[in-house]
PDB file of C-alpha atoms in Angstrom:
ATOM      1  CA  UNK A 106      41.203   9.515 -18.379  1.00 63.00           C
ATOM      2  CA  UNK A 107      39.159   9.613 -21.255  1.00 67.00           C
ATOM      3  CA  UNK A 108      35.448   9.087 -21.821  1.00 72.00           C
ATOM      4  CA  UNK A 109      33.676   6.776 -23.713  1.00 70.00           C
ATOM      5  CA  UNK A 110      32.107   8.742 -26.018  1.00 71.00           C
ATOM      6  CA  UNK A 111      35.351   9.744 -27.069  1.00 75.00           C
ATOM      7  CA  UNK A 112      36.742   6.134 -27.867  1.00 85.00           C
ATOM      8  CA  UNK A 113      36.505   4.731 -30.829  1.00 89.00           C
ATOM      9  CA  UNK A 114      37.258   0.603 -31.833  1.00 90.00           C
ATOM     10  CA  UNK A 115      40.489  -0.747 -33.762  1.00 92.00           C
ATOM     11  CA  UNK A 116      37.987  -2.934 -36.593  1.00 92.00           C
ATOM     12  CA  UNK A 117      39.898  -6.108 -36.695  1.00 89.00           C
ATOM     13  CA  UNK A 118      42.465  -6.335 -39.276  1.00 88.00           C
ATOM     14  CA  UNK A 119      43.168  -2.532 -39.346  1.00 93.00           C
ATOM     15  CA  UNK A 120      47.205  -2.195 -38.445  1.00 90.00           C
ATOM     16  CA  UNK A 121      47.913  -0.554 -35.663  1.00 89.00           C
ATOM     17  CA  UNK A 122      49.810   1.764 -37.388  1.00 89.00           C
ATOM     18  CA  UNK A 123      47.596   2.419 -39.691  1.00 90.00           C
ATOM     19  CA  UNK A 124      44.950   3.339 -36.759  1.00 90.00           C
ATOM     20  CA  UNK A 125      47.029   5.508 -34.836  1.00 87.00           C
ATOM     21  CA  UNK A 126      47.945   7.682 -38.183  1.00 85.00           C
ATOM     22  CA  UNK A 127      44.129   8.090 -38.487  1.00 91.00           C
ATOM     23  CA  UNK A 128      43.226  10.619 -36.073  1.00 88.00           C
ATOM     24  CA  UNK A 129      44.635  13.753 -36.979  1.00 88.00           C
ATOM     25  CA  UNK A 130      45.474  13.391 -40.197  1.00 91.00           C
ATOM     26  CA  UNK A 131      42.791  11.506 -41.091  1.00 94.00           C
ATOM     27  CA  UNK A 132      40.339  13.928 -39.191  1.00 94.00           C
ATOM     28  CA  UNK A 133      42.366  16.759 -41.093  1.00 95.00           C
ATOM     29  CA  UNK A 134      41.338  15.462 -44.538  1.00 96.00           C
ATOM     30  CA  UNK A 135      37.725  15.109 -43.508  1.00 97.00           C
ATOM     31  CA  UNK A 136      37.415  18.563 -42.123  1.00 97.00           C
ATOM     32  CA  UNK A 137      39.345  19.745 -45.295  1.00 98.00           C
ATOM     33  CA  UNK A 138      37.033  17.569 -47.688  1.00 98.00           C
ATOM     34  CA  UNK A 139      34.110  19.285 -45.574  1.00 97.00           C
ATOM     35  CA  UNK A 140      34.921  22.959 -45.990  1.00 98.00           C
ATOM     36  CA  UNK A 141      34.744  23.006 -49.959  1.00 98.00           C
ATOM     37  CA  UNK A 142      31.911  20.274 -50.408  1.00 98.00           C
ATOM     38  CA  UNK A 143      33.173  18.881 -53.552  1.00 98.00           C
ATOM     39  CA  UNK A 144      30.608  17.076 -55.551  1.00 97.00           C
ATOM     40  CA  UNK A 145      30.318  15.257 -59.163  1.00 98.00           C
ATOM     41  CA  UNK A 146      30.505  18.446 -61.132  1.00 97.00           C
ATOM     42  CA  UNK A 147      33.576  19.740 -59.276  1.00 98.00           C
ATOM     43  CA  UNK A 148      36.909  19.440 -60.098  1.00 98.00           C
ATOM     44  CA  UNK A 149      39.216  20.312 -56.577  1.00 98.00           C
ATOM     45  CA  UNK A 150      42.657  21.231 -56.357  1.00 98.00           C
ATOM     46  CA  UNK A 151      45.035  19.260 -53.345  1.00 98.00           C
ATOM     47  CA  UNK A 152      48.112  20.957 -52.883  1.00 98.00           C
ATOM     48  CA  UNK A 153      50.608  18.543 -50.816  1.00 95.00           C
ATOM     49  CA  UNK A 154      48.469  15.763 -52.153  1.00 97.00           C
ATOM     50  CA  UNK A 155      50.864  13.011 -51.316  1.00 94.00           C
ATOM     51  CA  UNK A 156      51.613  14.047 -48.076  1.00 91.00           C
ATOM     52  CA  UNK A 157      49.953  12.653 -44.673  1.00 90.00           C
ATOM     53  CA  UNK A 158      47.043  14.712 -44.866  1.00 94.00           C
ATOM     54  CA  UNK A 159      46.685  15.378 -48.725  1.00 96.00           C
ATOM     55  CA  UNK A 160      47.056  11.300 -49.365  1.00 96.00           C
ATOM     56  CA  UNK A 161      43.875  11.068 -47.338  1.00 97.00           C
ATOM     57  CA  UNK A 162      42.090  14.300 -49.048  1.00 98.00           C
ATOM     58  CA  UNK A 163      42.327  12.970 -52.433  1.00 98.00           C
ATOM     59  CA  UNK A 164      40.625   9.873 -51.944  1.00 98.00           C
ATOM     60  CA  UNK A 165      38.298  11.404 -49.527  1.00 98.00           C
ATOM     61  CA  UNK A 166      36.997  13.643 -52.295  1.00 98.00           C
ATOM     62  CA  UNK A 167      37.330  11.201 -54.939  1.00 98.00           C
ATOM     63  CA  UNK A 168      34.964   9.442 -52.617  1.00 98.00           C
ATOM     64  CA  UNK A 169      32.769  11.987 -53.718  1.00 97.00           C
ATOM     65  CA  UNK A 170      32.611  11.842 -57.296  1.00 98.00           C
ATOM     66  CA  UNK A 171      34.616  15.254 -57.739  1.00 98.00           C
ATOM     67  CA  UNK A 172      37.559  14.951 -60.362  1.00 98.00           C
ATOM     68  CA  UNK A 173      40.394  15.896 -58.043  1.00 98.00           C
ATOM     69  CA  UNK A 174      44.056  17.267 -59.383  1.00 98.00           C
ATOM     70  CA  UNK A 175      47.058  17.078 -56.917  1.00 98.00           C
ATOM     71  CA  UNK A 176      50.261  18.969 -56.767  1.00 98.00           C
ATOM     72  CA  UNK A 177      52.944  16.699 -55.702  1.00 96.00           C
ATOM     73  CA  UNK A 178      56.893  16.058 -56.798  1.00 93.00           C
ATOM     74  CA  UNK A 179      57.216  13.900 -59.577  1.00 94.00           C
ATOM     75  CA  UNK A 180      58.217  10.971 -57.358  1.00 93.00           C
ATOM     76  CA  UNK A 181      54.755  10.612 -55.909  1.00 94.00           C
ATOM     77  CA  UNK A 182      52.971  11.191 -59.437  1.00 97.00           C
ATOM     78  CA  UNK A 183      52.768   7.477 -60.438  1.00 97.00           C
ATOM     79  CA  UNK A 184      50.757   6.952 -56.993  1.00 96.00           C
ATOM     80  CA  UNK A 185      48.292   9.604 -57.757  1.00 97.00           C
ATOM     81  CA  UNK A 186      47.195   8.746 -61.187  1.00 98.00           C
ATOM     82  CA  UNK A 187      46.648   5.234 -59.670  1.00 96.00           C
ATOM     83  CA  UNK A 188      44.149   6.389 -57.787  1.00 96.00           C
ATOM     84  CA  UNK A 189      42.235   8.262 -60.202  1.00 97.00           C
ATOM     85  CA  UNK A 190      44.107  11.658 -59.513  1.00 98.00           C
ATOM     86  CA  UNK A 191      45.679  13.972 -62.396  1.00 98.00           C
ATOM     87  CA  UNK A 192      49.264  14.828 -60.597  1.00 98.00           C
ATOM     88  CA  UNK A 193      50.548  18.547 -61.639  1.00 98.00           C
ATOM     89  CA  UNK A 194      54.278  19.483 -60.707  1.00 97.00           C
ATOM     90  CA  UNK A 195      55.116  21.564 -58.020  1.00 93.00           C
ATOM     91  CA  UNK A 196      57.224  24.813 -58.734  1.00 94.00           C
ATOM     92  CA  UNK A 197      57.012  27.636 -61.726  1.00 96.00           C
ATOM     93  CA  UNK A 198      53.996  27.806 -64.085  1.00 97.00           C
ATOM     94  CA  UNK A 199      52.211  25.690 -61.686  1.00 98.00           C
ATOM     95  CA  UNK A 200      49.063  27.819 -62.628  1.00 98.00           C
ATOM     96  CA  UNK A 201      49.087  26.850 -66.337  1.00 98.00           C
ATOM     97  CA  UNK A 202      49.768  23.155 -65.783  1.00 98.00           C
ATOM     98  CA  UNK A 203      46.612  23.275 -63.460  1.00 98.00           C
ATOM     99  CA  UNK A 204      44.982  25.101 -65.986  1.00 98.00           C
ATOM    100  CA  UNK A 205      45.279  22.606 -68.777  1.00 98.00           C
ATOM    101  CA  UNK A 206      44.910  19.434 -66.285  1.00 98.00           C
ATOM    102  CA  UNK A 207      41.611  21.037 -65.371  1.00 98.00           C
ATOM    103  CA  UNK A 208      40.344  22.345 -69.022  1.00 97.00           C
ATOM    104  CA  UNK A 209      40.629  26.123 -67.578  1.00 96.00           C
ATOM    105  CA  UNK A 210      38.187  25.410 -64.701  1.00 97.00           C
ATOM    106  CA  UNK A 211      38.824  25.214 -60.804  1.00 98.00           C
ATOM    107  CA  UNK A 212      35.804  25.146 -58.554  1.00 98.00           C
ATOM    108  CA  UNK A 213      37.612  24.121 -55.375  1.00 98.00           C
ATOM    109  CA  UNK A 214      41.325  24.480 -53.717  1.00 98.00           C
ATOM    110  CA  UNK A 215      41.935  22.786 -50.555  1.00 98.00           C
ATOM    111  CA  UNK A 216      46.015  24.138 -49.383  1.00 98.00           C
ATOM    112  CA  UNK A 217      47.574  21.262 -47.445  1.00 96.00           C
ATOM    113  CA  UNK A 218      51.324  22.608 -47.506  1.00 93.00           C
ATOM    114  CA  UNK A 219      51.007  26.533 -47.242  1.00 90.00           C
ATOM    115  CA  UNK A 220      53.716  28.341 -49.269  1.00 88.00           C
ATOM    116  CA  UNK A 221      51.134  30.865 -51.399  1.00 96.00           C
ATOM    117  CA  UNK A 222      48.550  28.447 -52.492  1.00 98.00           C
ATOM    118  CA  UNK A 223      45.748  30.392 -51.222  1.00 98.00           C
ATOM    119  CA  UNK A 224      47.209  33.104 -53.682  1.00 98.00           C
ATOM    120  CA  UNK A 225      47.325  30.500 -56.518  1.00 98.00           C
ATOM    121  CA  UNK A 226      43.853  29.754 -55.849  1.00 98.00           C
ATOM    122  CA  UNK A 227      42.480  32.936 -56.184  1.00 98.00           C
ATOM    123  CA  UNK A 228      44.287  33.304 -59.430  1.00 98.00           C
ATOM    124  CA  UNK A 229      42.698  30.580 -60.861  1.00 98.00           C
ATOM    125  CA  UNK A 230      39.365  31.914 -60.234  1.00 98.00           C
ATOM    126  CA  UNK A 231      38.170  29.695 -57.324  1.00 98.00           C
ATOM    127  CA  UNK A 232      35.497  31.527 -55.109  1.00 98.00           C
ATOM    128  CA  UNK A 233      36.857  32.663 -51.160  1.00 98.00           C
ATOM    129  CA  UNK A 234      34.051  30.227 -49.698  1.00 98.00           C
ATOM    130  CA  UNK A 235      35.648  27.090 -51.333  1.00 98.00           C
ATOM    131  CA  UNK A 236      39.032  27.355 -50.606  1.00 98.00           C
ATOM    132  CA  UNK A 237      40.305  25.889 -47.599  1.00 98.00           C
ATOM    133  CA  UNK A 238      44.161  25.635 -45.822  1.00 98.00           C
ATOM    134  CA  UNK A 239      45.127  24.164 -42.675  1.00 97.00           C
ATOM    135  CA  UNK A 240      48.213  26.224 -42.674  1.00 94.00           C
ATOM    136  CA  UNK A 241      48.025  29.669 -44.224  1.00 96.00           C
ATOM    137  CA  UNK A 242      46.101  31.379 -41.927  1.00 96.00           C
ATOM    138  CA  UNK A 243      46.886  34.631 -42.624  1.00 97.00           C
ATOM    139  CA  UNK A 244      46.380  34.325 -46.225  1.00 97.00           C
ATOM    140  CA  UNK A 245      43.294  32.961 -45.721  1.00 98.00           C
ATOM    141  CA  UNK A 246      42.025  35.621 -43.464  1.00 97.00           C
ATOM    142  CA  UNK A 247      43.106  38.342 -46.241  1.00 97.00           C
ATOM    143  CA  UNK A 248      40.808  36.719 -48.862  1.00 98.00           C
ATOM    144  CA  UNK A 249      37.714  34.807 -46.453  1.00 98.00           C
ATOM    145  CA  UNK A 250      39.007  31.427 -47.140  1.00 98.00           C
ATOM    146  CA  UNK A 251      38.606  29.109 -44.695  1.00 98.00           C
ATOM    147  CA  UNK A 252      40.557  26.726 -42.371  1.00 97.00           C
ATOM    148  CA  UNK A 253      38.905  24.074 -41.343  1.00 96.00           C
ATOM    149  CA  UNK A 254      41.593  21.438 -40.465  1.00 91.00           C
ATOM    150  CA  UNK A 255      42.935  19.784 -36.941  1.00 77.00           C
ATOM    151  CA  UNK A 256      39.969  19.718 -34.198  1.00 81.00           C
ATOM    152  CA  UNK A 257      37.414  21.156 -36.779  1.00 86.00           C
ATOM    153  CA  UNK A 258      36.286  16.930 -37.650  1.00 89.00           C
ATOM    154  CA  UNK A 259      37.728  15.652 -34.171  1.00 86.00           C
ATOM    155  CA  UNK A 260      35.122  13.296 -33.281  1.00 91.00           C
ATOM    156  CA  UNK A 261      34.388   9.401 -32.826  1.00 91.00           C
ATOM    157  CA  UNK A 262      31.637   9.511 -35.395  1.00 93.00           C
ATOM    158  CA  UNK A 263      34.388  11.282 -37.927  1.00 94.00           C
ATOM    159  CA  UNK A 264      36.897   8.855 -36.838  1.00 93.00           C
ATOM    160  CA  UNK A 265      34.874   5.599 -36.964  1.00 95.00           C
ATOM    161  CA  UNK A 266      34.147   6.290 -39.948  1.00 96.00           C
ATOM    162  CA  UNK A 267      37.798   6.652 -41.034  1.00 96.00           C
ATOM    163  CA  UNK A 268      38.334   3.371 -39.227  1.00 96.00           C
ATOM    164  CA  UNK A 269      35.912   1.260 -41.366  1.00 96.00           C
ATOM    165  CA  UNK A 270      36.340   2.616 -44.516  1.00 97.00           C
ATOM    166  CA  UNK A 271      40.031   1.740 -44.060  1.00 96.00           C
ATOM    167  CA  UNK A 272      39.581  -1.471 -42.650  1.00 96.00           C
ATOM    168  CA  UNK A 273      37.202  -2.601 -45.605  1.00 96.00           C
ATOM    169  CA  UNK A 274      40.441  -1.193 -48.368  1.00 95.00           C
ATOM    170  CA  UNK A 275      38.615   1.857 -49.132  1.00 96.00           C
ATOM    171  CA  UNK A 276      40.653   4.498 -47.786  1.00 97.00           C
ATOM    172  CA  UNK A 277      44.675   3.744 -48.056  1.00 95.00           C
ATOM    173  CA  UNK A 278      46.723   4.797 -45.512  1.00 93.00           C
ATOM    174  CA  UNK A 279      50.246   5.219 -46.714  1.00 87.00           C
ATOM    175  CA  UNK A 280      52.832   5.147 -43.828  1.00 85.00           C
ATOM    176  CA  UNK A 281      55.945   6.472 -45.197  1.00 78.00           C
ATOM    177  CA  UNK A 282      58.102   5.478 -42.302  1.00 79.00           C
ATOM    178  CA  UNK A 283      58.108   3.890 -38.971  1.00 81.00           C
ATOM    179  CA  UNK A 284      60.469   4.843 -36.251  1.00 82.00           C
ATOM    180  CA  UNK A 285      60.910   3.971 -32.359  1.00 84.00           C
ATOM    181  CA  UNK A 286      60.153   6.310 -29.865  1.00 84.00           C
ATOM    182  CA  UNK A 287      63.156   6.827 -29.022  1.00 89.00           C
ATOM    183  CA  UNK A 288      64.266   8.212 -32.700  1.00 91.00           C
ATOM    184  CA  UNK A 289      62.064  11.072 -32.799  1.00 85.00           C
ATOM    185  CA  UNK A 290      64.328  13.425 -33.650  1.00 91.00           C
ATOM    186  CA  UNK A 291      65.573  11.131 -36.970  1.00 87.00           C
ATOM    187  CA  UNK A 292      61.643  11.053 -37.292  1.00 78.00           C
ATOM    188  CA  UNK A 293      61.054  14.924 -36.940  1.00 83.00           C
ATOM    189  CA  UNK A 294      64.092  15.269 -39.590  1.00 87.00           C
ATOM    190  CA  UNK A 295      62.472  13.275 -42.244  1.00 82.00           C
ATOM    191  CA  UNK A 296      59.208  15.182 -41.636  1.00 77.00           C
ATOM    192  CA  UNK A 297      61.215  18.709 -42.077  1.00 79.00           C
ATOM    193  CA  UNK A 298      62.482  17.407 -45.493  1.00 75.00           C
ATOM    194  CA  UNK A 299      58.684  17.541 -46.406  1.00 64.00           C
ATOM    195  CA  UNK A 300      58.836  15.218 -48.892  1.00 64.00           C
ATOM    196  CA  UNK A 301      57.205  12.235 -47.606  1.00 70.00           C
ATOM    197  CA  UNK A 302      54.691  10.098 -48.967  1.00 72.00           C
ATOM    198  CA  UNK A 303      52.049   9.454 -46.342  1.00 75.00           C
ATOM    199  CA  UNK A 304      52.275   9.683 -42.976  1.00 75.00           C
ATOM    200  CA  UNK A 305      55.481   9.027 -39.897  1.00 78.00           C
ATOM    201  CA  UNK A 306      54.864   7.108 -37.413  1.00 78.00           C
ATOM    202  CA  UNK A 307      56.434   6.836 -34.244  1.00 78.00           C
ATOM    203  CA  UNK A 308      55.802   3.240 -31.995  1.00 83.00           C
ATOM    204  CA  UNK A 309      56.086   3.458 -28.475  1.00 82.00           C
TER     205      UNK A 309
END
């Protein structure tokens, strides 16, 4: 059972789909958004930022005036700069090419994929307090970062809001692929390749 306060309304013309990939990746990117505080005069690193939870961190902070750059594979590049996000290329001199997308200053880093970005962060200047991962903990524990992520925005207020903001084509939700229940494991295979755009979804 669950209680009301914790229930939150499908807004009509929201896809069901789309609603049920809100909640923790949706509430992920919030908390993630939250931790570094990203304002006009910032300019915020997203590592992962085409994945499930970095689609929805870009635009969240975009939301907020900051000039956001995202790491992602060339594939998902074309997506990013449509959305007002400078894409850098994964992979070796990463820090330079963030570097001269940024004009040599960082003021935020929020880690969505793990892999020594809390490292790169730090390199690039970015104070302890303003980076944030939701998967290197232990990285982020050597330097004070922090990790907000899943449960840290797990609310109905956070969610709602989610809810209406995509409803009204302000937040985009991309689904990468949807599978039956019954093909999880094809599902969980896809998601191992990490390489997909946006979130899987899995229908009952």
């Amino acid at each position: 059972m669950v209680d009301d306060v914790n229930l939150v309304s499908r807004p009509a013309g929201l896809a069901w789909d789309v609603a049920g990939a809100l909640y923790v990746a949706g509430t992920t990117a919030y908390a993630t958004v939250f931790a570094v505080d990203p304002g006009p005069d910032d300019t915020v690193v997203v590592s992962g930022a085409a994945g499930g939870v970095g689609s929805l961190t870009v635009q969240l902070a975009r939301r907020r005036d900051a000039t956001v750059i995202g790491l992602a594979s060339e594939r998902n590049h074309a997506w990013l700069k449509d959305r007002g996000v400078p894409p850098v290329e994964y992979g070796p001199g990463v820090a330079e090419r963030i570097r001269q997308a940024s004009g040599g200053r960082v003021d935020a880093f929020i880690d969505t994929f793990g892999d020594g970005y809390v490292a790169l962060a730090v390199e690039l200047g970015v104070r302890p307090e303003r980076i944030n991962t939701i998967r290197d903990w232990q990285a982020a524990a050597e330097v004070g970062a922090r990790t907000y992520g899943e449960g840290a925005a797990a609310c109905a207020v956070v969610l709602g809001e989610l809810a209406r903001l995509a409803a009204r084509g302000q937040l985009e939700v991309p689904i990468a692929r949807t599978y039956p229940l019954e093909r999880v494991r094809d599902a969980f295979r896809e998601l191992e390749q990490q390489h997909t755009h946006g979130k899987i979804v899995l229908r009952p």
